[in-house]
Amino acid sequence: MKLTEHLTLLTGASRGMGLAMAEQLIDAGHSLVCISRKTNDALAARAAAAGVPLEQWPQDLGRAEAAASRLGGWLATLDASGLKSVTLINNAGFIPRIAPIGDIPAAEIAEGMRVDLEAPMLLTAAFLHATSSWNAARKVLNISSGLGRRAMASQAVYCAAKAGMDHFTRCVALEEAQRPNGAKVCSLAPGVIDTDMQVQLRGADPASFPDIGNFIGMKESGALASPEEAARRILAVLARPDFGTNPVADVRD
């Protein structure tokens, strides 16, 4: 892979907000590695037309050890001397069954925690280790959620994972502040976005999900940002010179 000056590694890039970020990063000339369950042919065509390097790695992030191992090994092979920046965006997310915790099968609880918390931790560890001696600006952006900062019934798994992501990011920020060319890290809540997750929330059983009316109301009132607009806001935060000053932030701040 012949790199441009900026390399971005992005999970969950095959659809929704992740796809919108991938498209905008390609348009900005970033070399891009996408880690998702599926590849996206339209994204590959867009990168080819723009002459921008793109790799797509089909990967189940519920089994993130393999993805982290591949990422670390791949980064170790690169000549990073021409890079100005290298960035990891942990965007992939999974909402298990919307129900009280006692009504969710153990396998779904475990899957939610693996995709939403374990995978970002493993990928971040691999990224930071492999790039520790690089001179390029190093950044880690973890896509969090307002639900990591607000408890909600029938969302215990997702809320817990995102709260864990926030606190994990705080810890990493303290570690990286002690290192030469330490990475700038941030766990960012992206606002409410019109994605498949919102469809899933609006389609939940009202008897099991007391907050369903709020999600229906946001859709009906036009309060949801499009994936494209949300992606623009997130990438604008990532490009700010003070990125990482607040390790836990909200795009609406």
Coordinates of N, CA, C and O in Angstrom, one line a residue, residues 155-233:
Q155 N -31.1 -0.8 28.1 CA -29.9 -0.5 27.4 C -28.7 -0.7 28.2 O -27.6 0.0 28.0
A156 N -28.8 -1.6 29.2 CA -27.7 -1.8 30.1 C -26.4 -2.1 29.5 O -25.3 -1.6 29.8
V157 N -26.4 -3.0 28.5 CA -25.2 -3.5 27.8 C -24.5 -2.3 27.1 O -23.3 -2.1 27.2
Y158 N -25.3 -1.6 26.2 CA -24.7 -0.6 25.4 C -24.2 0.6 26.3 O -23.1 1.1 26.1
C159 N -25.0 1.0 27.3 CA -24.7 2.0 28.2 C -23.4 1.7 29.0 O -22.5 2.5 29.1
A160 N -23.3 0.4 29.5 CA -22.1 0.0 30.2 C -20.8 0.0 29.3 O -19.8 0.5 29.7
A161 N -21.0 -0.5 28.1 CA -19.9 -0.5 27.2 C -19.4 0.9 26.8 O -18.1 1.2 26.8
K162 N -20.3 1.8 26.6 CA -19.9 3.2 26.2 C -19.3 3.9 27.4 O -18.4 4.7 27.3
A163 N -19.8 3.7 28.6 CA -19.3 4.3 29.8 C -17.8 3.7 30.0 O -16.9 4.5 30.4
G164 N -17.7 2.4 29.8 CA -16.3 1.9 29.9 C -15.4 2.5 28.8 O -14.2 2.7 29.1
M165 N -15.9 2.7 27.6 CA -15.0 3.3 26.6 C -14.6 4.7 27.0 O -13.4 5.1 26.8
D166 N -15.5 5.5 27.6 CA -15.1 6.8 28.1 C -14.0 6.8 29.1 O -13.0 7.5 29.0
H167 N -14.1 5.9 30.1 CA -13.2 5.8 31.2 C -11.8 5.2 30.7 O -10.8 5.6 31.1
F168 N -11.9 4.2 29.8 CA -10.7 3.7 29.2 C -10.0 4.8 28.5 O -8.7 4.9 28.6
T169 N -10.7 5.6 27.8 CA -10.0 6.7 27.0 C -9.3 7.7 28.0 O -8.2 8.2 27.7
R170 N -10.0 8.0 29.1 CA -9.3 8.8 30.1 C -8.0 8.2 30.6 O -7.0 8.9 30.7
C171 N -8.0 6.9 30.8 CA -6.8 6.3 31.3 C -5.7 6.3 30.2 O -4.5 6.6 30.5
V172 N -6.1 6.0 29.0 CA -5.1 6.1 27.9 C -4.5 7.5 27.7 O -3.3 7.7 27.4
A173 N -5.3 8.5 27.8 CA -4.9 9.9 27.7 C -3.8 10.2 28.8 O -2.8 10.8 28.5
L174 N -4.0 9.7 30.0 CA -3.0 9.9 31.0 C -1.7 9.2 30.7 O -0.6 9.7 30.9
E175 N -1.8 7.9 30.1 CA -0.6 7.2 29.8 C 0.2 7.9 28.6 O 1.4 8.0 28.7
E176 N -0.6 8.3 27.6 CA 0.1 8.9 26.4 C 0.7 10.2 26.7 O 1.6 10.7 26.1
A177 N 0.2 10.9 27.7 CA 0.7 12.2 28.1 C 2.1 12.1 28.6 O 2.9 13.1 28.6
Q178 N 2.5 10.9 29.1 CA 3.9 10.7 29.6 C 4.9 10.3 28.6 O 6.0 10.1 28.9
R179 N 4.4 10.1 27.3 CA 5.3 9.5 26.3 C 5.8 10.5 25.3 O 5.0 11.5 25.0
P180 N 7.0 10.3 24.7 CA 7.4 11.2 23.6 C 6.4 11.0 22.4 O 6.1 9.8 22.1
N181 N 5.9 12.1 21.9 CA 5.0 12.0 20.8 C 3.8 11.1 21.2 O 3.3 10.3 20.4
G182 N 3.3 11.3 22.4 CA 2.1 10.5 22.8 C 0.9 10.8 22.0 O 0.7 11.9 21.4
A183 N 0.1 9.8 21.8 CA -1.1 9.9 21.0 C -2.1 10.8 21.7 O -2.2 10.9 22.9
K184 N -2.9 11.6 20.9 CA -4.0 12.4 21.4 C -5.2 11.5 21.3 O -5.5 10.9 20.2
V185 N -6.0 11.4 22.3 CA -7.1 10.4 22.3 C -8.4 11.2 22.8 O -8.3 12.1 23.7
C186 N -9.5 10.7 22.3 CA -10.8 11.3 22.7 C -11.9 10.3 22.5 O -11.9 9.6 21.5
S187 N -12.8 10.2 23.4 CA -14.0 9.5 23.3 C -15.1 10.5 23.1 O -15.5 11.3 24.0
L188 N -15.7 10.5 21.9 CA -16.6 11.5 21.4 C -18.0 11.0 21.2 O -18.3 10.1 20.5
A189 N -19.0 11.7 21.9 CA -20.4 11.4 21.6 C -20.8 12.1 20.4 O -20.6 13.4 20.3
P190 N -21.4 11.5 19.4 CA -21.6 12.1 18.1 C -22.9 12.8 17.9 O -23.2 13.2 16.8
G191 N -23.8 12.8 19.0 CA -25.1 13.3 18.8 C -26.1 12.2 18.3 O -25.7 11.0 18.2
V192 N -27.3 12.6 18.0 CA -28.3 11.6 17.6 C -28.4 11.6 16.1 O -28.5 12.6 15.4
I193 N -28.2 10.4 15.5 CA -28.0 10.3 14.1 C -29.0 9.3 13.5 O -29.3 8.3 14.1
D194 N -29.4 9.6 12.3 CA -30.5 8.7 11.6 C -29.8 7.5 11.0 O -29.5 7.5 9.8
T195 N -29.5 6.5 11.8 CA -28.9 5.3 11.3 C -29.8 4.1 11.6 O -30.8 4.2 12.2
D196 N -29.2 2.9 11.3 CA -30.0 1.6 11.6 C -30.2 1.4 13.0 O -31.2 0.8 13.5
M197 N -29.3 1.9 13.9 CA -29.5 1.8 15.3 C -30.7 2.5 15.8 O -31.5 2.0 16.7
Q198 N -31.0 3.7 15.2 CA -32.2 4.4 15.6 C -33.4 3.6 15.1 O -34.4 3.6 15.8
V199 N -33.4 3.0 14.0 CA -34.5 2.2 13.5 C -34.7 1.1 14.5 O -35.9 0.7 14.9
Q200 N -33.6 0.4 14.9 CA -33.8 -0.7 15.9 C -34.4 -0.2 17.2 O -35.3 -0.8 17.8
L201 N -34.0 1.0 17.7 CA -34.6 1.5 18.9 C -36.0 1.9 18.8 O -36.9 1.6 19.7
R202 N -36.4 2.5 17.6 CA -37.8 2.8 17.4 C -38.7 1.6 17.2 O -39.9 1.7 17.4
G203 N -38.1 0.5 16.8 CA -38.9 -0.7 16.6 C -38.9 -1.6 17.8 O -39.4 -2.8 17.7
A204 N -38.4 -1.2 18.9 CA -38.4 -2.1 20.1 C -39.8 -2.3 20.7 O -40.8 -1.5 20.3
D205 N -40.0 -3.2 21.5 CA -41.2 -3.5 22.2 C -41.5 -2.4 23.3 O -40.7 -2.3 24.2
P206 N -42.5 -1.6 23.1 CA -42.8 -0.6 24.1 C -42.9 -1.1 25.5 O -42.5 -0.4 26.5
A207 N -43.3 -2.3 25.7 CA -43.5 -2.9 27.0 C -42.1 -3.1 27.7 O -42.0 -3.1 28.9
S208 N -41.1 -3.3 26.9 CA -39.8 -3.5 27.4 C -38.9 -2.3 27.4 O -37.8 -2.3 28.0
F209 N -39.3 -1.3 26.7 CA -38.4 -0.1 26.5 C -39.2 1.2 26.8 O -39.8 1.8 25.9
P210 N -39.2 1.6 28.0 CA -40.0 2.8 28.4 C -39.6 4.1 27.7 O -40.4 5.0 27.6
D211 N -38.4 4.2 27.1 CA -37.9 5.4 26.5 C -38.2 5.4 25.0 O -37.8 6.4 24.3
I212 N -38.9 4.5 24.5 CA -39.2 4.4 23.0 C -39.8 5.7 22.5 O -39.5 6.1 21.4
G213 N -40.7 6.3 23.2 CA -41.3 7.5 22.8 C -40.4 8.6 22.4 O -40.6 9.4 21.5
N214 N -39.3 8.7 23.2 CA -38.3 9.8 22.9 C -37.6 9.6 21.6 O -37.4 10.5 20.9
F215 N -37.3 8.3 21.2 CA -36.7 8.1 20.0 C -37.6 8.3 18.8 O -37.2 8.8 17.7
I216 N -38.9 7.9 19.0 CA -39.9 8.1 17.9 C -40.1 9.6 17.7 O -40.1 10.1 16.6
G217 N -40.1 10.4 18.9 CA -40.3 11.8 18.8 C -39.1 12.5 18.1 O -39.3 13.5 17.3
M218 N -37.9 12.1 18.3 CA -36.8 12.7 17.7 C -36.8 12.5 16.1 O -36.5 13.4 15.4
K219 N -37.3 11.4 15.7 CA -37.4 11.1 14.3 C -38.5 12.0 13.7 O -38.3 12.6 12.6
E220 N -39.6 12.0 14.4 CA -40.8 12.8 13.8 C -40.5 14.3 13.8 O -41.1 15.0 13.0
S221 N -39.7 14.8 14.7 CA -39.4 16.2 14.8 C -38.3 16.7 14.0 O -37.9 17.8 14.0
G222 N -37.6 15.7 13.3 CA -36.5 16.0 12.5 C -35.2 16.4 13.3 O -34.3 17.1 12.8
A223 N -35.1 15.8 14.5 CA -34.0 16.1 15.4 C -32.7 15.2 15.1 O -31.7 15.5 15.6
L224 N -32.8 14.3 14.2 CA -31.7 13.4 13.9 C -30.8 13.9 12.8 O -31.3 14.3 11.7
A225 N -29.6 13.9 13.0 CA -28.6 14.4 12.0 C -28.5 13.2 11.0 O -28.6 12.1 11.3
S226 N -28.2 13.6 9.7 CA -27.9 12.6 8.7 C -26.5 12.0 9.0 O -25.7 12.6 9.6
P227 N -26.3 10.8 8.5 CA -24.9 10.2 8.7 C -23.8 11.1 8.1 O -22.8 11.2 8.6
E228 N -24.2 11.7 6.9 CA -23.2 12.6 6.3 C -22.8 13.8 7.1 O -21.7 14.2 7.3
E229 N -23.9 14.5 7.7 CA -23.6 15.6 8.5 C -22.9 15.2 9.8 O -22.0 15.9 10.3
A230 N -23.3 14.1 10.4 CA -22.6 13.7 11.6 C -21.1 13.4 11.3 O -20.3 13.7 12.1
A231 N -20.9 12.8 10.2 CA -19.5 12.5 9.8 C -18.7 13.8 9.7 O -17.5 13.8 10.1
R232 N -19.3 14.8 9.0 CA -18.6 16.0 8.9 C -18.2 16.7 10.2 O -17.1 17.2 10.4
R233 N -19.2 16.6 11.2 CA -18.9 17.2 12.5 C -17.8 16.4 13.2 O -16.9 17.0 13.9

